């Protein structure tokens, strides 16, 4: 499929890279870009050859937020009718792990997109923030919820109420990103991580991702129950038998995804 605002490439090692590609506006996320991103992610989610997805931008910007020019004159009713957050919800439903490779600006919707991903590798140049307050609005794609869960109330309040950007190192200390790399290596590191995950048994990866995400919207009791059921379910898979047999036979397991 041909896309206007994203580039998609598949690696034979079992992962795909989706690059946001509106460099002239620092990858500002307009409706078309988001439509394309969701379409690409859903296609990769049902692609048997792909087991992990990397989302990236370019060195200067992961994404500087939603496209301000596209929404500046919209009424509340128009915004509601655009129903753009329905697309964001579909990203949350992608079953395969998503690694964000973030360099430069990750602001507003860009920060929210980053937080929708499962693992984040940042370059030393990353600048992360929720600056919506400076243009008369507030985060709308999960920023107040995901940021607060990731960094805690007081830090989320500071970021959302002042719009100040934080550095990659601060994001690392605050638990918002997994790793900070020199700018030459952040994308390679994200790809290496995706390759590593792509080599794991796919059913276990899928249920493990689902179970970790469950922790965000359930009680500990409900979450433990969910985890346990998924754990038991994996004993119905050929990969569980193969994985444990390979361990006792001291050889590498051959995963079938069954
Ligand atoms: C539209 C944007 C944009 C955006 C940058 N551009 N961010 N266009 N929407 N979010 C455009 C600029 O207009 C400019 O185009 C070009 O990209 C380069 O940007 P500059 O401002 O000239 O670059 P620089 O001086 O380096 O400043 C970088 C920046 C600044 C600090 C990132 O661009 C900035 O503050 N951008 C807005 C960040 C923001 O407020 N994001 C939140 C958006 S609201 P021209 O044509 O002038 O050269 C949001 C809500 C999410 O995300 C809700 C969910 C959908």
PDB file of C-alpha atoms and ligand atoms in Angstrom, residues 24-26 28 64-69 71 84-85 88 105 107-109 112 131-132 135 141 165, ligand 1:
ATOM      1  CA  UNK A  24       8.847  19.812   6.998  1.00  0.00           C
ATOM      2  CA  UNK A  25       6.437  20.211   9.949  1.00  0.00           C
ATOM      3  CA  UNK A  26       8.381  18.122  12.473  1.00  0.00           C
ATOM      4  CA  UNK A  28       2.959  17.057  13.066  1.00  0.00           C
ATOM      5  CA  UNK A  64       5.808  17.727  17.468  1.00  0.00           C
ATOM      6  CA  UNK A  65       2.181  16.988  18.256  1.00  0.00           C
ATOM      7  CA  UNK A  66      -1.150  17.023  16.518  1.00  0.00           C
ATOM      8  CA  UNK A  67      -1.287  19.354  13.519  1.00  0.00           C
ATOM      9  CA  UNK A  68      -2.205  22.673  15.096  1.00  0.00           C
ATOM     10  CA  UNK A  69      -3.141  24.273  11.779  1.00  0.00           C
ATOM     11  CA  UNK A  71      -7.537  22.050  14.249  1.00  0.00           C
ATOM     12  CA  UNK A  84      -9.962  11.337  15.873  1.00  0.00           C
ATOM     13  CA  UNK A  85      -9.416   9.594  19.179  1.00  0.00           C
ATOM     14  CA  UNK A  88      -5.811   6.435  18.736  1.00  0.00           C
ATOM     15  CA  UNK A 105      10.748  16.536  19.712  1.00  0.00           C
ATOM     16  CA  UNK A 107       5.467  16.801  22.094  1.00  0.00           C
ATOM     17  CA  UNK A 108       1.735  16.777  22.737  1.00  0.00           C
ATOM     18  CA  UNK A 109       0.260  14.053  20.539  1.00  0.00           C
ATOM     19  CA  UNK A 112       1.077  10.595  23.704  1.00  0.00           C
ATOM     20  CA  UNK A 131       2.895  21.757  25.681  1.00  0.00           C
ATOM     21  CA  UNK A 132      -0.836  21.961  24.836  1.00  0.00           C
ATOM     22  CA  UNK A 135      -1.884  26.947  22.938  1.00  0.00           C
ATOM     23  CA  UNK A 141      -4.930  11.593  23.437  1.00  0.00           C
ATOM     24  CA  UNK A 165       9.876  19.930  27.873  1.00  0.00           C
TER      25      UNK A 165
HETATM   26  C1  LIG B   1       1.602  22.063  12.899  1.00  0.00           C
HETATM   27  C2  LIG B   1       3.837  22.372  13.293  1.00  0.00           C
HETATM   28  C3  LIG B   1       3.724  21.750  14.560  1.00  0.00           C
HETATM   29  C4  LIG B   1       2.430  21.279  14.950  1.00  0.00           C
HETATM   30  C5  LIG B   1       5.773  22.345  14.272  1.00  0.00           C
HETATM   31  N1  LIG B   1       5.114  22.705  13.155  1.00  0.00           N
HETATM   32  N2  LIG B   1       4.938  21.771  15.153  1.00  0.00           N
HETATM   33  N3  LIG B   1       2.779  22.502  12.475  1.00  0.00           N
HETATM   34  N4  LIG B   1       1.407  21.457  14.088  1.00  0.00           N
HETATM   35  N5  LIG B   1       2.230  20.661  16.123  1.00  0.00           N
HETATM   36  C6  LIG B   1       5.677  23.359  11.965  1.00  0.00           C
HETATM   37  C7  LIG B   1       5.920  24.835  12.186  1.00  0.00           C
HETATM   38  O1  LIG B   1       4.742  25.579  11.975  1.00  0.00           O
HETATM   39  C8  LIG B   1       6.962  25.120  11.125  1.00  0.00           C
HETATM   40  O2  LIG B   1       6.332  25.201   9.868  1.00  0.00           O
HETATM   41  C9  LIG B   1       7.790  23.818  11.100  1.00  0.00           C
HETATM   42  O3  LIG B   1       6.959  22.825  11.684  1.00  0.00           O
HETATM   43  C10 LIG B   1       9.062  23.933  11.938  1.00  0.00           C
HETATM   44  O4  LIG B   1       8.710  24.361  13.222  1.00  0.00           O
HETATM   45  P1  LIG B   1       9.401  25.617  13.958  1.00  0.00           P
HETATM   46  O5  LIG B   1       8.463  26.075  15.010  1.00  0.00           O
HETATM   47  O6  LIG B   1       9.853  26.629  12.954  1.00  0.00           O
HETATM   48  O7  LIG B   1      10.691  24.912  14.583  1.00  0.00           O
HETATM   49  P2  LIG B   1      11.472  25.308  15.908  1.00  0.00           P
HETATM   50  O8  LIG B   1      11.643  26.796  16.025  1.00  0.00           O
HETATM   51  O9  LIG B   1      12.667  24.435  15.937  1.00  0.00           O
HETATM   52  O10 LIG B   1      10.483  24.895  17.124  1.00  0.00           O
HETATM   53  C11 LIG B   1      10.179  23.538  17.319  1.00  0.00           C
HETATM   54  C12 LIG B   1       8.989  23.384  18.305  1.00  0.00           C
HETATM   55  C13 LIG B   1       7.809  24.255  17.799  1.00  0.00           C
HETATM   56  C14 LIG B   1       9.428  23.868  19.679  1.00  0.00           C
HETATM   57  C15 LIG B   1       8.636  21.918  18.363  1.00  0.00           C
HETATM   58  O11 LIG B   1       7.561  23.937  16.426  1.00  0.00           O
HETATM   59  C16 LIG B   1       6.539  24.007  18.546  1.00  0.00           C
HETATM   60  O12 LIG B   1       6.345  24.518  19.642  1.00  0.00           O
HETATM   61  N6  LIG B   1       5.596  23.259  17.937  1.00  0.00           N
HETATM   62  C17 LIG B   1       4.290  23.027  18.513  1.00  0.00           C
HETATM   63  C18 LIG B   1       4.358  22.001  19.606  1.00  0.00           C
HETATM   64  C19 LIG B   1       3.004  21.773  20.238  1.00  0.00           C
HETATM   65  O13 LIG B   1       2.392  22.725  20.763  1.00  0.00           O
HETATM   66  N7  LIG B   1       2.513  20.554  20.185  1.00  0.00           N
HETATM   67  C20 LIG B   1       1.201  20.187  20.720  1.00  0.00           C
HETATM   68  C21 LIG B   1       0.142  20.315  19.649  1.00  0.00           C
HETATM   69  S1  LIG B   1      -1.455  20.022  20.280  1.00  0.00           S
HETATM   70  P3  LIG B   1       6.493  26.519   8.969  1.00  0.00           P
HETATM   71  O14 LIG B   1       5.574  26.249   7.811  1.00  0.00           O
HETATM   72  O15 LIG B   1       6.109  27.660   9.818  1.00  0.00           O
HETATM   73  O16 LIG B   1       7.951  26.508   8.603  1.00  0.00           O
HETATM   74  C22 LIG B   1      -1.565  18.348  20.451  1.00  0.00           C
HETATM   75  C23 LIG B   1      -2.846  17.826  20.972  1.00  0.00           C
HETATM   76  C24 LIG B   1      -2.891  16.334  20.866  1.00  0.00           C
HETATM   77  O17 LIG B   1      -0.655  17.634  20.174  1.00  0.00           O
HETATM   78  C25 LIG B   1      -4.279  15.852  20.898  1.00  0.00           C
HETATM   79  C26 LIG B   1      -4.401  14.511  20.232  1.00  0.00           C
HETATM   80  C27 LIG B   1      -4.669  14.526  18.776  1.00  0.00           C
END
